[in-house]
PDB file of C-alpha atoms in Angstrom:
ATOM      1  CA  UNK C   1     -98.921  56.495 175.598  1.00 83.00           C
ATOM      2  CA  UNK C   2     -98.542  56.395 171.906  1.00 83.00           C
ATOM      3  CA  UNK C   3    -101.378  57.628 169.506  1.00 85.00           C
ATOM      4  CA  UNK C   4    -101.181  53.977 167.852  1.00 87.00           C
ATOM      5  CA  UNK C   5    -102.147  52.031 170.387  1.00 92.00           C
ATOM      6  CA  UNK C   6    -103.577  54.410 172.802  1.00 91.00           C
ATOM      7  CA  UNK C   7    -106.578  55.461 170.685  1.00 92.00           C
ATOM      8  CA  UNK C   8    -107.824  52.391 169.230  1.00 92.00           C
ATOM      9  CA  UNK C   9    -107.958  51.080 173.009  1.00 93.00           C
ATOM     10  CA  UNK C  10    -109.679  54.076 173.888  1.00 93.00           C
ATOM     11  CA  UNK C  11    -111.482  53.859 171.558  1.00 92.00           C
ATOM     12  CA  UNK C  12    -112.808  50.503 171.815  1.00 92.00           C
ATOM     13  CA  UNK C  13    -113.182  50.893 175.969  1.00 93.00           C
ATOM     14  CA  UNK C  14    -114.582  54.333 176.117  1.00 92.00           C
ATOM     15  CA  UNK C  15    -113.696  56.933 178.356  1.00 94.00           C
ATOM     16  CA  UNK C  16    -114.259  55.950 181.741  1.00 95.00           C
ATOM     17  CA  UNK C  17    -112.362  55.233 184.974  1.00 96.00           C
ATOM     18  CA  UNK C  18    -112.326  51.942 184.731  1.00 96.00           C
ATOM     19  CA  UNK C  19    -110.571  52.703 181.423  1.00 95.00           C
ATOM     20  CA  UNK C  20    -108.537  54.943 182.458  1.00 96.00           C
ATOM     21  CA  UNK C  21    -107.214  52.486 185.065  1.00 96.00           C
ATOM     22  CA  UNK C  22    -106.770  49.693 182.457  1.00 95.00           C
ATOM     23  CA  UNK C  23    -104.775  51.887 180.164  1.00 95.00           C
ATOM     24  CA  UNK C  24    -102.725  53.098 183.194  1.00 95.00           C
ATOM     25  CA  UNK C  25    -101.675  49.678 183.771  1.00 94.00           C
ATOM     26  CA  UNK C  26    -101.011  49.152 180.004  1.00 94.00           C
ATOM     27  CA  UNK C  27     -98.363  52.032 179.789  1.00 94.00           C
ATOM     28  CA  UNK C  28     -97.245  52.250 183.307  1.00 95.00           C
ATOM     29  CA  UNK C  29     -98.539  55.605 184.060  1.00 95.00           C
ATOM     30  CA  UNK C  30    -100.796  57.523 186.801  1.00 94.00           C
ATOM     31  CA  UNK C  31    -104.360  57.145 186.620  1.00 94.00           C
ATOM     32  CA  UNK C  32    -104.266  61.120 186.596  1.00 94.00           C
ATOM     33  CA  UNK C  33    -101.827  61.452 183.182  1.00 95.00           C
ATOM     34  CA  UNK C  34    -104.215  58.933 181.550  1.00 96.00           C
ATOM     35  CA  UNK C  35    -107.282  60.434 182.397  1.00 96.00           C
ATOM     36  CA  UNK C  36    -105.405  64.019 180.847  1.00 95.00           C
ATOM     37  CA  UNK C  37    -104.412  62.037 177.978  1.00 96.00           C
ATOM     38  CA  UNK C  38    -108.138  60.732 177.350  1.00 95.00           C
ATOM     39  CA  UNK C  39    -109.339  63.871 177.469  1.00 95.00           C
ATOM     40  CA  UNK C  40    -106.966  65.308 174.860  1.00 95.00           C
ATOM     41  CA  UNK C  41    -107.778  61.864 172.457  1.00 94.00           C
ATOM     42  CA  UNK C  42    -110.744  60.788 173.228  1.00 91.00           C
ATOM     43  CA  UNK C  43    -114.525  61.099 170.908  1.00 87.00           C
ATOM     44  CA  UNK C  44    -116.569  61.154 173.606  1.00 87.00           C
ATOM     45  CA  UNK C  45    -118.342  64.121 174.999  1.00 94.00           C
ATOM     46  CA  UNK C  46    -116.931  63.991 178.744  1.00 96.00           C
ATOM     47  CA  UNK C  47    -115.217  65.913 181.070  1.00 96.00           C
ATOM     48  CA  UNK C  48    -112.579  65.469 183.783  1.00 97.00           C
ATOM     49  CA  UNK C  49    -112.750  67.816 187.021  1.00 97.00           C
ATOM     50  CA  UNK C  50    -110.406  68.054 189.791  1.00 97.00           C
ATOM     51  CA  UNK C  51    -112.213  69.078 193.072  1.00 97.00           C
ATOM     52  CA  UNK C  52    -110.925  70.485 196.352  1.00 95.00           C
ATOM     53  CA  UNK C  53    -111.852  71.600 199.599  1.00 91.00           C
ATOM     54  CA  UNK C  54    -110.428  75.516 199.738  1.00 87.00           C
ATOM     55  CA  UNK C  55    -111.279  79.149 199.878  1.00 81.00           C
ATOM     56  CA  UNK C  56    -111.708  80.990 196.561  1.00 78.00           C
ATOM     57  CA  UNK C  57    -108.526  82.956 195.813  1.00 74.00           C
ATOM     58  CA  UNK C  58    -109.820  86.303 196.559  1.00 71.00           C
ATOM     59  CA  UNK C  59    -111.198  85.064 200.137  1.00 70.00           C
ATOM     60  CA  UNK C  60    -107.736  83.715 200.817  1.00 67.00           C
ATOM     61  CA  UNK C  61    -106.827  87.135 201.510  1.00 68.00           C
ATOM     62  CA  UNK C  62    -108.727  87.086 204.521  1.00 62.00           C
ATOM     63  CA  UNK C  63    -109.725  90.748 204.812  1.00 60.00           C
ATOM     64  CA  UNK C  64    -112.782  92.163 206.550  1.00 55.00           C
ATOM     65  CA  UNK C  65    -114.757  91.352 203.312  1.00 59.00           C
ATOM     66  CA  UNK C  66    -114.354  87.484 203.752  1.00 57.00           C
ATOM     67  CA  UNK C  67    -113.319  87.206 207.251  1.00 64.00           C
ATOM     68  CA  UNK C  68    -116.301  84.384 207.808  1.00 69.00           C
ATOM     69  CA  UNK C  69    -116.029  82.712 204.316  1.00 75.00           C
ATOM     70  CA  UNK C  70    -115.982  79.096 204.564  1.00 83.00           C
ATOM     71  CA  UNK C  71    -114.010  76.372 202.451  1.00 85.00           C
ATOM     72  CA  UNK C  72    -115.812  74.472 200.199  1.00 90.00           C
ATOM     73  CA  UNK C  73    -115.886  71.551 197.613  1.00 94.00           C
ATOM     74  CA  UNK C  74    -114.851  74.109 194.162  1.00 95.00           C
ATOM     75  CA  UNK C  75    -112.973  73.372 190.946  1.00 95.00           C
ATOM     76  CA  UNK C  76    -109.437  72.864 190.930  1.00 95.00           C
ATOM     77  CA  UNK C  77    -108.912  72.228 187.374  1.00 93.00           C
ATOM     78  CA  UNK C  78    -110.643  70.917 184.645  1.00 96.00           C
ATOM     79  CA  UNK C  79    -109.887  69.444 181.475  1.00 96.00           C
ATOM     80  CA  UNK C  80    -112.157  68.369 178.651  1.00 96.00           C
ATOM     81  CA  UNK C  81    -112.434  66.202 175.108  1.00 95.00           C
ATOM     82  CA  UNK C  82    -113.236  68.655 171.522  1.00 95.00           C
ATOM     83  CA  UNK C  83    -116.821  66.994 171.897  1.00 93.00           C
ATOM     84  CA  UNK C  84    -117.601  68.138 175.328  1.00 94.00           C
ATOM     85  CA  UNK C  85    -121.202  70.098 174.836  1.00 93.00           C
ATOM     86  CA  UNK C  86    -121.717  71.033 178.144  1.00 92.00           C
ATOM     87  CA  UNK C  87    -120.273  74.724 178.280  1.00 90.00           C
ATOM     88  CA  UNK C  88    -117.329  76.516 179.676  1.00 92.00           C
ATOM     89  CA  UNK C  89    -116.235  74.935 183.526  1.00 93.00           C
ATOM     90  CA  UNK C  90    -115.339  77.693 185.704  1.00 93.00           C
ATOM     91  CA  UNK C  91    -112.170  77.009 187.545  1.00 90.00           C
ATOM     92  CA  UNK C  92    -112.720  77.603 191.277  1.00 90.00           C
ATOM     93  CA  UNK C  93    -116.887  76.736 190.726  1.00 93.00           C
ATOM     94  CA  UNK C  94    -118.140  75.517 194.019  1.00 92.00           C
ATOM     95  CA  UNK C  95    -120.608  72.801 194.172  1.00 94.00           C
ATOM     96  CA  UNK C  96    -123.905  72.445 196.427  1.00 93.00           C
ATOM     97  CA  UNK C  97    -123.402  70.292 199.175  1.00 94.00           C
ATOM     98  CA  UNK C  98    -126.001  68.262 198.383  1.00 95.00           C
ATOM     99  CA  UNK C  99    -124.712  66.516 195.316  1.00 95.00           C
ATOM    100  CA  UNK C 100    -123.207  63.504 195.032  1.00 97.00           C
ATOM    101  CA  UNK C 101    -119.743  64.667 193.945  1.00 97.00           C
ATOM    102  CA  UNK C 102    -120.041  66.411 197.654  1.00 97.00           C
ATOM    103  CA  UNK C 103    -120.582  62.829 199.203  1.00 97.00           C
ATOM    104  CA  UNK C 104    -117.761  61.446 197.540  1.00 97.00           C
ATOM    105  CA  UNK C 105    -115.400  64.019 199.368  1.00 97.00           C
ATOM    106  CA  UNK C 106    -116.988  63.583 202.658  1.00 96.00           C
ATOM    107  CA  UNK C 107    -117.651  59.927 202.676  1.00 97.00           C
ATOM    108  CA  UNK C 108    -114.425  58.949 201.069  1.00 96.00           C
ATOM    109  CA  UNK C 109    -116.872  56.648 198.876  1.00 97.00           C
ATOM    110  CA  UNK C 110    -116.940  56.528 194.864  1.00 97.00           C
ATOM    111  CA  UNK C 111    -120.175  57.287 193.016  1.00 97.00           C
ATOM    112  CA  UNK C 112    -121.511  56.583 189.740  1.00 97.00           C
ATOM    113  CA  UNK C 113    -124.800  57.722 188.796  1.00 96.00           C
ATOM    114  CA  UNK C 114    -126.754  60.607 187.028  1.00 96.00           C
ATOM    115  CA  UNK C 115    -126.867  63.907 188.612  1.00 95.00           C
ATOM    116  CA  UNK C 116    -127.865  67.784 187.686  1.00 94.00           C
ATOM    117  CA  UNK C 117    -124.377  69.967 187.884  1.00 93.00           C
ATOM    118  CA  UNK C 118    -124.695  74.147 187.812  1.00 90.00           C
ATOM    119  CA  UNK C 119    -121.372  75.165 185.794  1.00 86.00           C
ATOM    120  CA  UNK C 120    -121.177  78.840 185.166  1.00 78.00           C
ATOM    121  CA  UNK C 121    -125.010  79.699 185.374  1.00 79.00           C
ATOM    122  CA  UNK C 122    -125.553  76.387 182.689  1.00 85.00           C
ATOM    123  CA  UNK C 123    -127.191  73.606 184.253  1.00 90.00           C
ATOM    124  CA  UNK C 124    -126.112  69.928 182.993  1.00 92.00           C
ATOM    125  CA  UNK C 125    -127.344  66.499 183.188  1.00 94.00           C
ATOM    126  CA  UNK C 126    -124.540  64.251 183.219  1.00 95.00           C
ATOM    127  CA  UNK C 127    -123.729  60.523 184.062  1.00 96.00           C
ATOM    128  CA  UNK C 128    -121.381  61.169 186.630  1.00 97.00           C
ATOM    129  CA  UNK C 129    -117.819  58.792 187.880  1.00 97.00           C
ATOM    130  CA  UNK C 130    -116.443  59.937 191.169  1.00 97.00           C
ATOM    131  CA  UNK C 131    -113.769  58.777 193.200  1.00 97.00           C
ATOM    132  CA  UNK C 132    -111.977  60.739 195.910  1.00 97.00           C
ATOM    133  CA  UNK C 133    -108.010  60.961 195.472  1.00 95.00           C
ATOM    134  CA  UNK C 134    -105.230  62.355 197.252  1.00 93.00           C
ATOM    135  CA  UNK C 135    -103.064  65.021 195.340  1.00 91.00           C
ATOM    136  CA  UNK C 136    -100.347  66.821 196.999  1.00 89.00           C
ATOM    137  CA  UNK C 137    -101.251  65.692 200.301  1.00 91.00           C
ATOM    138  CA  UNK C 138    -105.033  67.080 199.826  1.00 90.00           C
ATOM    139  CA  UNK C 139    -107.587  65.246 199.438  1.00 92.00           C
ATOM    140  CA  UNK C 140    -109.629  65.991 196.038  1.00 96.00           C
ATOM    141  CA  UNK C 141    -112.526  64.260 194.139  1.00 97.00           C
ATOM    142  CA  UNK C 142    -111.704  63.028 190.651  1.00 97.00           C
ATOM    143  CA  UNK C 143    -115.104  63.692 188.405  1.00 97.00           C
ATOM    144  CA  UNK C 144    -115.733  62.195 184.726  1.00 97.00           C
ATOM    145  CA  UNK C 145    -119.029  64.054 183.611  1.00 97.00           C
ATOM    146  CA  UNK C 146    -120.376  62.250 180.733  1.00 96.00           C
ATOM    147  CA  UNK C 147    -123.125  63.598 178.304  1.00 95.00           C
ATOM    148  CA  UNK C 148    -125.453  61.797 176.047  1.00 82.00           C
ATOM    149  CA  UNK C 149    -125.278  62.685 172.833  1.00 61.00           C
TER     150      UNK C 149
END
């Protein structure tokens, strides 16, 4: 994905997954490298988050402290553009079951819409693009949080 071409497509489509799956086409790579790749290049004030069902680390241990901790829908990773305003994104932050991101794991259905995300104690509004995604034979949601300037 050179910087020549890639960023004055980008730049004219906007970051998005629809985008993202254009461009991925364009230079014959995964929809996950390009979204990365966006994030590194792109203006807009967005982030991409990786989410999957799992313990956090420390309950993986399994000891008498979390014997009855259950999985849920938390952080994988997380990657962001140099514009993203929304605050720090704590790896392994689980979300409420009630949001829409949620849906998208347990439905297997993509979302796009506005929603309210907590993200280490800060509370966003963002214009949210979920799709649900298999990675290493788990299956994740793929999040683009975008916020208005």
């Amino acid at each position: 994905m050179p910087r020549s071409s890639f960023i004055p497509r980008l730049n004219g489509m906007g970051i998005s997954l629809e985008t993202a799956r254009s461009l991925s086409g364009i230079y014959q790579t995964s929809l996950l490298a390009t979204l990365v790749r966006m994030m590194q290049q792109g203006s807009g004030n967005s982030a991409l988050i990786v989410w999957h069902h799992t313990l956090k680390p420390a309950e993986k241990k399994m000891n008498d402290r979390y014997r009855n901790a259950e999985k849920k829908l938390r952080i994988w990773w997380r990657a962001h553009t140099q514009a993203w305003e929304g605050g720090y994104i704590p790896k392994h932050k689980s979300i409420s079951e009630d949001s829409q991101i949620f849906a998208v794991f347990a439905t297997g259905y993509s979302y796009r819409g506005c929603e309210e995300i907590e993200l280490g104690g800060n509370t966003i509004a963002a214009r949210v693009e979920a799709m649900p995604m298999t990675i290493e034979n788990q299956t994740c949601v793929l999040s683009l949080l975008h916020l208005d300037n």
